[in-house]
Amino acid sequence: MSEHEATPAQAPGAETASAPEAAEASVPEVRRQRQWVTLRGGSMDVRGGLGISSSIAHDLRSVVGKPHSCALVSESGAPEALLEGLHRDLSDEGFSVRRLVMPGGACDLARVQALDGLLAEERITSDDLVVAVGGYETLSVASFACSSWCGGTSLAEVPLDAASAIVAGATPRALDLPGLPRMVTQDGSARFSIVDIGLFDLDPAGEPARLSFALMAQTATCDSNKAFERLWDATDDLVAGDVAATLTQLLDTVKSRGRVVSSTAVSTRQSIAYAMDLARPLRALLGPEVPDSTLIADGMRFAARLSAAQDQLSIDDMFTQDELLERLGLGTVEAPVDPDALLAAMREERYRRTNRFMLALPRSLGRVRLSMVPDDLLAEHVAAWCDSRPV
């Protein structure tokens, strides 16, 4: 993929270009975009474009003012050309760059502590900058570390996939404890996010793109009717692989996600758990074979039917959500699931974090709230969902 700014395609009737020129001209023109995303503790400056990671160092300098040291933290397997380019550009802007590899391990406090140790060895302080390059877990560990290191150190994130671009900044992954996944929650702390769409796999038939589609749908349903309508209008372009439309929707989803989790109303902030009441228990039961995009989509379908059964969501809205998921190419679980095991896993997931068994259910397209569900109704819907799976 090119790491340079896109150039407009050749106009019809123009003189035929040489092979290198024709290759460059075939890259779609993608306008740079910028969003300020509200977080609970401040805001995050999100820059989006095609190939912008090769020219973003000057903007990063503005995060810390006078440049000092910069820790360039990357996960194993990150593109070397990208890292070399960032190293060179940051050095040209006056930073003393330290290349660090994110410590291995789970997404837990031990990994945060290991990263803290590397920052200490390189004498990174609150006046310096950390640039983290990687996926969701890498960026989440960096977010937790930077939020507390020396009282707070500026973090710039460079996600390597579309789903991480959506969730890492506003909703970093909660950290695990031994035998207790996702228990230590954190607020987003990144000051900068570089969404270089040229780094992403945008094949609409592939899981990386479909996972981003599922997160777009989940976030829009939590945010507002207008956000849902914007996603609905963009679906044709998204599934066609339109790069410009995908970038616009990615940044819109990041802004929506920040708006939900930074709300002054706790009920709104809690709605970000939408679809996960089913998705996470299913992941524990089915293992890694079923794609995350499918689990999230089925979580949305299941929650909508529960809400409609309680007369909280209209049937029309339920079918509209179904159609959105279908248009985005998001399938359903095709594996047998034991209803008793699923119901027990759902209860365990909720009671691990709260004494009240409440599920995130949609009241309308753009409004999700935690709701009580009668035991018999929940059991009935879990059984019906499991019965509809192939044996």
Tab-separated table of C-alpha atoms in Angstrom:
chain	number	residue	atom	x	y	z
A	1	MET	CA	0.000	0.000	0.000
A	2	SER	CA	1.187	3.495	-0.695
A	3	GLU	CA	2.286	5.549	2.299
A	4	HIS	CA	1.923	8.814	0.415
A	5	GLU	CA	-0.986	11.142	-0.044
A	6	ALA	CA	-3.495	10.029	-2.645
A	7	THR	CA	-3.616	11.797	-6.005
A	8	PRO	CA	-6.718	12.270	-8.166
A	9	ALA	CA	-7.377	9.636	-10.787
A	10	GLN	CA	-6.675	10.563	-14.424
A	11	ALA	CA	-9.526	12.411	-16.110
A	12	PRO	CA	-11.279	10.746	-19.065
A	13	GLY	CA	-9.665	11.625	-22.370
A	14	ALA	CA	-6.344	12.595	-20.838
A	15	GLU	CA	-3.092	11.377	-22.339
A	16	THR	CA	-2.112	7.849	-21.272
A	17	ALA	CA	0.390	7.942	-18.383
A	18	SER	CA	3.473	5.806	-17.921
A	19	ALA	CA	3.160	2.661	-15.769
A	20	PRO	CA	4.304	4.263	-12.467
A	21	GLU	CA	2.173	7.347	-13.108
A	22	ALA	CA	-0.842	5.199	-13.975
A	23	ALA	CA	-0.417	3.162	-10.782
A	24	GLU	CA	-0.310	6.339	-8.712
A	25	ALA	CA	-3.327	7.766	-10.536
A	26	SER	CA	-5.366	4.631	-9.807
A	27	VAL	CA	-5.266	5.344	-6.072
A	28	PRO	CA	-8.597	6.936	-5.081
A	29	GLU	CA	-8.617	10.502	-3.897
A	30	VAL	CA	-9.401	10.627	-0.190
A	31	ARG	CA	-9.791	13.978	1.501
A	32	ARG	CA	-8.107	14.348	4.861
A	33	GLN	CA	-10.543	14.638	7.743
A	34	ARG	CA	-10.319	15.752	11.347
A	35	GLN	CA	-12.628	15.123	14.286
A	36	TRP	CA	-12.548	16.261	17.891
A	37	VAL	CA	-13.901	13.364	19.942
A	38	THR	CA	-15.193	14.013	23.446
A	39	LEU	CA	-13.868	11.701	26.160
A	40	ARG	CA	-14.750	11.598	29.843
A	41	GLY	CA	-11.421	13.155	30.835
A	42	GLY	CA	-10.946	15.537	27.926
A	43	SER	CA	-10.913	15.180	24.157
A	44	MET	CA	-9.066	13.304	21.428
A	45	ASP	CA	-7.859	14.795	18.152
A	46	VAL	CA	-8.563	12.264	15.380
A	47	ARG	CA	-6.927	12.716	11.982
A	48	GLY	CA	-8.030	10.503	9.104
A	49	GLY	CA	-6.802	10.015	5.564
A	50	LEU	CA	-4.968	7.779	3.146
A	51	GLY	CA	-1.221	7.567	3.782
A	52	ILE	CA	-1.253	10.271	6.465
A	53	SER	CA	1.029	8.298	8.788
A	54	SER	CA	3.928	9.377	6.576
A	55	SER	CA	3.335	13.082	7.217
A	56	ILE	CA	1.795	13.340	10.674
A	57	ALA	CA	4.933	13.968	12.758
A	58	HIS	CA	4.582	17.744	12.546
A	59	ASP	CA	1.063	17.542	13.965
A	60	LEU	CA	2.237	15.249	16.764
A	61	ARG	CA	4.805	17.823	17.782
A	62	SER	CA	1.956	20.191	18.622
A	63	VAL	CA	0.688	17.705	21.228
A	64	VAL	CA	3.633	18.324	23.552
A	65	GLY	CA	4.951	21.674	22.396
A	66	LYS	CA	8.744	21.685	22.556
A	67	PRO	CA	9.804	18.153	21.572
A	68	HIS	CA	11.829	16.063	23.990
A	69	SER	CA	11.796	12.274	23.939
A	70	CYS	CA	9.319	10.040	22.106
A	71	ALA	CA	8.713	6.359	22.826
A	72	LEU	CA	7.628	4.656	19.584
A	73	VAL	CA	5.890	1.540	20.922
A	74	SER	CA	4.840	-1.129	18.452
A	75	GLU	CA	3.428	-4.611	18.665
A	76	SER	CA	5.282	-7.546	17.176
A	77	GLY	CA	4.584	-7.795	13.457
A	78	ALA	CA	3.790	-4.111	12.877
A	79	PRO	CA	4.863	-2.970	9.372
A	80	GLU	CA	8.555	-2.110	9.496
A	81	ALA	CA	8.234	0.472	6.726
A	82	LEU	CA	5.609	2.308	8.789
A	83	LEU	CA	7.796	2.264	11.904
A	84	GLU	CA	10.877	3.428	10.037
A	85	GLY	CA	8.905	6.263	8.484
A	86	LEU	CA	7.501	7.383	11.829
A	87	HIS	CA	10.961	7.158	13.429
A	88	ARG	CA	12.512	9.270	10.691
A	89	ASP	CA	9.766	11.896	10.632
A	90	LEU	CA	9.606	12.248	14.411
A	91	SER	CA	13.384	12.631	14.531
A	92	ASP	CA	13.191	15.318	11.832
A	93	GLU	CA	10.726	17.201	14.052
A	94	GLY	CA	13.229	17.266	16.913
A	95	PHE	CA	12.166	14.245	18.987
A	96	SER	CA	14.706	11.881	20.453
A	97	VAL	CA	12.997	8.652	19.420
A	98	ARG	CA	13.212	5.398	21.384
A	99	ARG	CA	11.959	2.303	19.565
A	100	LEU	CA	10.176	-0.086	21.955
A	101	VAL	CA	8.398	-3.371	21.336
A	102	MET	CA	5.222	-3.868	23.352
A	103	PRO	CA	5.865	-6.607	25.947
A	104	GLY	CA	4.123	-9.879	25.219
A	105	GLY	CA	1.376	-11.389	27.306
A	106	ALA	CA	-2.297	-10.903	27.956
A	107	CYS	CA	-4.139	-7.607	28.104
A	108	ASP	CA	-3.621	-7.271	31.841
A	109	LEU	CA	-1.939	-5.290	34.592
A	110	ALA	CA	1.255	-7.340	34.280
A	111	ARG	CA	1.651	-6.169	30.699
A	112	VAL	CA	1.007	-2.564	31.742
A	113	GLN	CA	3.677	-2.925	34.411
A	114	ALA	CA	6.103	-4.338	31.856
A	115	LEU	CA	5.481	-1.357	29.558
A	116	ASP	CA	5.962	0.999	32.513
A	117	GLY	CA	9.338	-0.644	33.053
A	118	LEU	CA	10.375	0.071	29.464
A	119	LEU	CA	9.260	3.698	29.768
A	120	ALA	CA	11.308	4.003	32.949
A	121	GLU	CA	14.398	2.541	31.265
A	122	GLU	CA	14.117	5.103	28.472
A	123	ARG	CA	13.465	7.936	30.975
A	124	ILE	CA	10.139	8.907	29.419
A	125	THR	CA	8.408	11.615	31.466
A	126	SER	CA	5.137	13.532	31.465
A	127	ASP	CA	6.724	16.101	29.104
A	128	ASP	CA	7.376	13.481	26.452
A	129	LEU	CA	5.272	11.643	23.871
A	130	VAL	CA	4.332	7.998	23.418
A	131	VAL	CA	3.278	6.834	19.941
A	132	ALA	CA	1.648	3.391	20.047
A	133	VAL	CA	1.278	1.340	16.860
A	134	GLY	CA	-0.860	-1.796	16.901
A	135	GLY	CA	-4.226	-3.411	17.422
A	136	TYR	CA	-6.853	-3.129	20.145
A	137	GLU	CA	-4.958	-4.821	22.981
A	138	THR	CA	-1.679	-3.020	22.299
A	139	LEU	CA	-3.388	0.371	22.194
A	140	SER	CA	-5.417	-0.435	25.324
A	141	VAL	CA	-2.336	-1.392	27.327
A	142	ALA	CA	-0.599	1.784	26.148
A	143	SER	CA	-3.666	3.843	27.095
A	144	PHE	CA	-3.734	2.457	30.632
A	145	ALA	CA	0.006	2.976	31.087
A	146	CYS	CA	0.103	6.520	29.694
A	147	SER	CA	-2.915	7.669	31.694
A	148	SER	CA	-0.993	7.155	34.922
A	149	TRP	CA	2.699	7.264	33.980
A	150	CYS	CA	4.276	10.297	35.693
A	151	GLY	CA	0.775	11.600	36.338
A	152	GLY	CA	-0.162	11.374	32.663
A	153	THR	CA	1.914	11.183	29.480
A	154	SER	CA	0.621	12.212	26.053
A	155	LEU	CA	-0.371	9.256	23.869
A	156	ALA	CA	-0.853	9.166	20.110
A	157	GLU	CA	-2.419	6.002	18.717
A	158	VAL	CA	-1.810	4.508	15.270
A	159	PRO	CA	-4.327	1.640	14.876
A	160	LEU	CA	-3.521	-1.083	12.358
A	161	ASP	CA	-7.111	-2.180	11.662
A	162	ALA	CA	-10.473	-0.476	11.260
A	163	ALA	CA	-12.078	-2.030	14.349
A	164	SER	CA	-9.235	-0.810	16.576
A	165	ALA	CA	-9.606	2.657	15.081
A	166	ILE	CA	-13.243	2.651	16.229
A	167	VAL	CA	-12.889	1.316	19.764
A	168	ALA	CA	-9.361	1.891	21.080
A	169	GLY	CA	-9.457	5.643	21.596
A	170	ALA	CA	-12.873	6.117	23.209
A	171	THR	CA	-13.330	2.663	24.769
A	172	PRO	CA	-10.016	0.943	25.534
A	173	ARG	CA	-10.316	-2.740	26.368
A	174	ALA	CA	-10.732	-3.491	30.075
A	175	LEU	CA	-7.778	-5.348	31.570
A	176	ASP	CA	-7.893	-8.970	32.703
A	177	LEU	CA	-7.197	-10.415	36.124
A	178	PRO	CA	-6.262	-14.095	36.600
A	179	GLY	CA	-9.387	-16.047	35.664
A	180	LEU	CA	-11.421	-12.826	35.385
A	181	PRO	CA	-11.469	-11.284	31.905
A	182	ARG	CA	-12.112	-7.574	31.331
A	183	MET	CA	-12.442	-6.571	34.978
A	184	VAL	CA	-10.248	-3.439	35.311
A	185	THR	CA	-12.000	-0.797	33.243
A	186	GLN	CA	-10.482	2.436	32.027
A	187	ASP	CA	-11.547	5.640	30.325
A	188	GLY	CA	-9.997	6.635	27.012
A	189	SER	CA	-6.871	8.739	27.526
A	190	ALA	CA	-5.293	9.111	24.065
A	191	ARG	CA	-4.801	12.691	22.936
A	192	PHE	CA	-4.309	11.834	19.297
A	193	SER	CA	-5.474	9.093	16.917
A	194	ILE	CA	-4.054	8.670	13.427
A	195	VAL	CA	-6.558	6.821	11.249
A	196	ASP	CA	-4.521	5.941	8.171
A	197	ILE	CA	-6.993	3.945	6.128
A	198	GLY	CA	-4.182	2.753	3.893
A	199	LEU	CA	-3.067	0.472	6.733
A	200	PHE	CA	-6.407	-1.361	6.959
A	201	ASP	CA	-7.803	-4.456	5.277
A	202	LEU	CA	-10.986	-3.080	3.709
A	203	ASP	CA	-12.147	-6.196	1.832
A	204	PRO	CA	-15.906	-6.130	2.603
A	205	ALA	CA	-15.996	-9.935	2.546
A	206	GLY	CA	-13.216	-10.254	5.134
A	207	GLU	CA	-13.624	-10.372	8.907
A	208	PRO	CA	-11.566	-7.204	9.641
A	209	ALA	CA	-13.990	-5.080	7.604
A	210	ARG	CA	-17.077	-6.927	8.825
A	211	LEU	CA	-16.050	-6.449	12.442
A	212	SER	CA	-15.791	-2.716	11.819
A	213	PHE	CA	-19.263	-2.811	10.199
A	214	ALA	CA	-20.691	-4.570	13.268
A	215	LEU	CA	-19.143	-1.967	15.584
A	216	MET	CA	-20.527	0.827	13.405
A	217	ALA	CA	-24.024	-0.658	13.700
A	218	GLN	CA	-23.720	-1.264	17.445
A	219	THR	CA	-22.412	2.248	18.116
A	220	ALA	CA	-24.981	4.005	15.927
A	221	THR	CA	-27.833	2.164	17.646
A	222	CYS	CA	-26.546	3.413	20.993
A	223	ASP	CA	-25.903	6.999	19.882
A	224	SER	CA	-28.863	8.515	18.039
A	225	ASN	CA	-31.414	8.084	15.292
A	226	LYS	CA	-29.403	10.479	13.115
A	227	ALA	CA	-26.264	8.375	13.563
A	228	PHE	CA	-28.254	5.277	12.585
A	229	GLU	CA	-29.609	7.056	9.490
A	230	ARG	CA	-26.113	8.168	8.412
A	231	LEU	CA	-24.878	4.590	8.656
A	232	TRP	CA	-27.931	3.316	6.778
A	233	ASP	CA	-27.264	5.787	3.961
A	234	ALA	CA	-23.599	4.744	3.783
A	235	THR	CA	-24.124	0.969	3.662
A	236	ASP	CA	-24.007	0.589	-0.122
A	237	ASP	CA	-20.696	2.436	-0.317
A	238	LEU	CA	-19.267	0.532	2.648
A	239	VAL	CA	-19.996	-2.922	1.231
A	240	ALA	CA	-18.668	-1.766	-2.152
A	241	GLY	CA	-15.341	-0.962	-0.495
A	242	ASP	CA	-15.496	2.790	-1.138
A	243	VAL	CA	-12.413	4.105	0.658
A	244	ALA	CA	-13.610	7.685	1.126
A	245	ALA	CA	-17.026	6.598	2.436
A	246	THR	CA	-15.419	4.096	4.774
A	247	LEU	CA	-13.109	6.737	6.244
A	248	THR	CA	-16.014	9.151	6.760
A	249	GLN	CA	-18.078	6.479	8.516
A	250	LEU	CA	-15.141	5.347	10.648
A	251	LEU	CA	-14.573	8.849	11.979
A	252	ASP	CA	-18.312	9.387	12.465
A	253	THR	CA	-18.466	6.172	14.504
A	254	VAL	CA	-15.495	7.177	16.653
A	255	LYS	CA	-17.226	10.484	17.406
A	256	SER	CA	-20.495	8.693	18.224
A	257	ARG	CA	-18.701	6.286	20.538
A	258	GLY	CA	-17.030	9.140	22.377
A	259	ARG	CA	-20.361	10.920	22.735
A	260	VAL	CA	-21.967	7.832	24.304
A	261	VAL	CA	-19.224	7.059	26.838
A	262	SER	CA	-18.688	10.701	27.834
A	263	SER	CA	-22.356	11.401	28.528
A	264	THR	CA	-23.201	12.920	31.902
A	265	ALA	CA	-26.010	10.341	32.185
A	266	VAL	CA	-24.788	7.013	33.520
A	267	SER	CA	-27.639	5.233	31.733
A	268	THR	CA	-26.304	6.469	28.402
A	269	ARG	CA	-22.727	5.459	29.211
A	270	GLN	CA	-23.890	1.960	30.164
A	271	SER	CA	-25.563	1.530	26.781
A	272	ILE	CA	-22.177	0.926	25.141
A	273	ALA	CA	-22.506	-2.661	26.406
A	274	TYR	CA	-25.231	-3.222	23.797
A	275	ALA	CA	-24.965	-6.657	22.107
A	276	MET	CA	-22.203	-7.817	24.451
A	277	ASP	CA	-24.647	-9.483	26.881
A	278	LEU	CA	-24.933	-12.310	24.342
A	279	ALA	CA	-21.689	-11.906	22.387
A	280	ARG	CA	-19.284	-12.465	25.290
A	281	PRO	CA	-21.042	-15.545	26.751
A	282	LEU	CA	-21.178	-17.016	23.252
A	283	ARG	CA	-17.465	-16.398	22.814
A	284	ALA	CA	-16.787	-18.291	26.047
A	285	LEU	CA	-18.920	-21.234	24.875
A	286	LEU	CA	-17.954	-21.393	21.197
A	287	GLY	CA	-14.286	-20.472	21.277
A	288	PRO	CA	-12.444	-18.514	18.579
A	289	GLU	CA	-13.979	-20.189	15.521
A	290	VAL	CA	-17.020	-17.890	15.277
A	291	PRO	CA	-16.115	-14.357	14.061
A	292	ASP	CA	-16.570	-11.427	16.437
A	293	SER	CA	-18.662	-9.645	13.818
A	294	THR	CA	-21.188	-12.488	13.864
A	295	LEU	CA	-21.373	-12.545	17.663
A	296	ILE	CA	-22.004	-8.789	17.859
A	297	ALA	CA	-24.645	-8.941	15.121
A	298	ASP	CA	-26.460	-11.799	16.844
A	299	GLY	CA	-26.212	-9.936	20.142
A	300	MET	CA	-28.004	-7.008	18.532
A	301	ARG	CA	-30.689	-9.229	17.014
A	302	PHE	CA	-31.278	-11.053	20.283
A	303	ALA	CA	-31.498	-7.841	22.338
A	304	ALA	CA	-33.927	-6.276	19.852
A	305	ARG	CA	-36.269	-9.276	20.054
A	306	LEU	CA	-36.200	-9.247	23.842
A	307	SER	CA	-37.025	-5.549	23.823
A	308	ALA	CA	-39.851	-6.007	21.319
A	309	ALA	CA	-41.279	-8.813	23.457
A	310	GLN	CA	-41.490	-6.338	26.354
A	311	ASP	CA	-43.137	-3.690	24.142
A	312	GLN	CA	-40.111	-1.415	24.517
A	313	LEU	CA	-39.033	-1.542	20.859
A	314	SER	CA	-41.361	-1.381	17.888
A	315	ILE	CA	-41.468	-4.334	15.498
A	316	ASP	CA	-40.653	-1.956	12.640
A	317	ASP	CA	-37.454	-0.809	14.373
A	318	MET	CA	-36.503	-4.420	15.092
A	319	PHE	CA	-36.818	-5.343	11.411
A	320	THR	CA	-35.021	-2.160	10.363
A	321	GLN	CA	-32.038	-3.156	12.478
A	322	ASP	CA	-32.205	-6.657	10.983
A	323	GLU	CA	-32.119	-5.184	7.494
A	324	LEU	CA	-29.147	-2.954	8.336
A	325	LEU	CA	-27.166	-5.965	9.572
A	326	GLU	CA	-28.120	-7.931	6.476
A	327	ARG	CA	-27.098	-5.095	4.158
A	328	LEU	CA	-23.721	-4.965	5.906
A	329	GLY	CA	-23.232	-8.678	5.268
A	330	LEU	CA	-23.256	-9.662	8.942
A	331	GLY	CA	-24.264	-13.282	9.377
A	332	THR	CA	-25.560	-15.378	12.252
A	333	VAL	CA	-24.066	-18.144	14.392
A	334	GLU	CA	-24.310	-21.513	12.650
A	335	ALA	CA	-23.166	-23.691	15.550
A	336	PRO	CA	-25.261	-25.634	18.075
A	337	VAL	CA	-25.524	-23.991	21.502
A	338	ASP	CA	-26.951	-25.526	24.690
A	339	PRO	CA	-29.613	-23.149	26.076
A	340	ASP	CA	-28.916	-23.963	29.737
A	341	ALA	CA	-25.197	-23.378	29.270
A	342	LEU	CA	-25.830	-20.097	27.444
A	343	LEU	CA	-28.254	-18.830	30.088
A	344	ALA	CA	-25.783	-19.709	32.849
A	345	ALA	CA	-22.956	-17.977	30.975
A	346	MET	CA	-25.062	-14.835	30.514
A	347	ARG	CA	-25.833	-14.697	34.208
A	348	GLU	CA	-22.217	-15.276	35.155
A	349	GLU	CA	-21.098	-12.484	32.825
A	350	ARG	CA	-23.491	-9.979	34.386
A	351	TYR	CA	-23.163	-11.009	38.045
A	352	ARG	CA	-19.380	-10.847	37.858
A	353	ARG	CA	-19.661	-7.072	37.623
A	354	THR	CA	-22.982	-6.152	39.230
A	355	ASN	CA	-25.562	-7.462	41.679
A	356	ARG	CA	-28.410	-6.609	39.310
A	357	PHE	CA	-29.233	-8.704	36.283
A	358	MET	CA	-30.054	-6.100	33.652
A	359	LEU	CA	-29.467	-6.297	29.917
A	360	ALA	CA	-28.752	-3.507	27.434
A	361	LEU	CA	-31.889	-3.369	25.268
A	362	PRO	CA	-32.862	-0.875	22.535
A	363	ARG	CA	-35.875	1.350	23.165
A	364	SER	CA	-35.610	2.820	19.657
A	365	LEU	CA	-33.023	3.159	16.914
A	366	GLY	CA	-30.494	5.368	18.686
A	367	ARG	CA	-31.513	4.766	22.294
A	368	VAL	CA	-30.364	1.800	24.394
A	369	ARG	CA	-30.892	1.369	28.125
A	370	LEU	CA	-30.295	-1.306	30.759
A	371	SER	CA	-33.544	-3.152	31.450
A	372	MET	CA	-34.839	-5.846	33.761
A	373	VAL	CA	-35.949	-9.010	31.964
A	374	PRO	CA	-38.271	-11.562	33.628
A	375	ASP	CA	-36.573	-14.933	34.101
A	376	ASP	CA	-39.194	-16.867	32.155
A	377	LEU	CA	-39.077	-14.472	29.200
A	378	LEU	CA	-35.282	-14.590	29.071
A	379	ALA	CA	-35.264	-18.398	29.252
A	380	GLU	CA	-37.872	-18.571	26.497
A	381	HIS	CA	-35.859	-16.352	24.153
A	382	VAL	CA	-32.563	-18.093	24.884
A	383	ALA	CA	-34.193	-21.460	24.149
A	384	ALA	CA	-35.767	-20.147	20.941
A	385	TRP	CA	-32.454	-18.688	19.786
A	386	CYS	CA	-30.618	-21.949	20.474
A	387	ASP	CA	-33.349	-24.028	18.785
A	388	SER	CA	-32.899	-21.992	15.620
A	389	ARG	CA	-29.231	-23.023	15.344
A	390	PRO	CA	-28.372	-26.080	13.174
A	391	VAL	CA	-27.932	-29.350	15.110
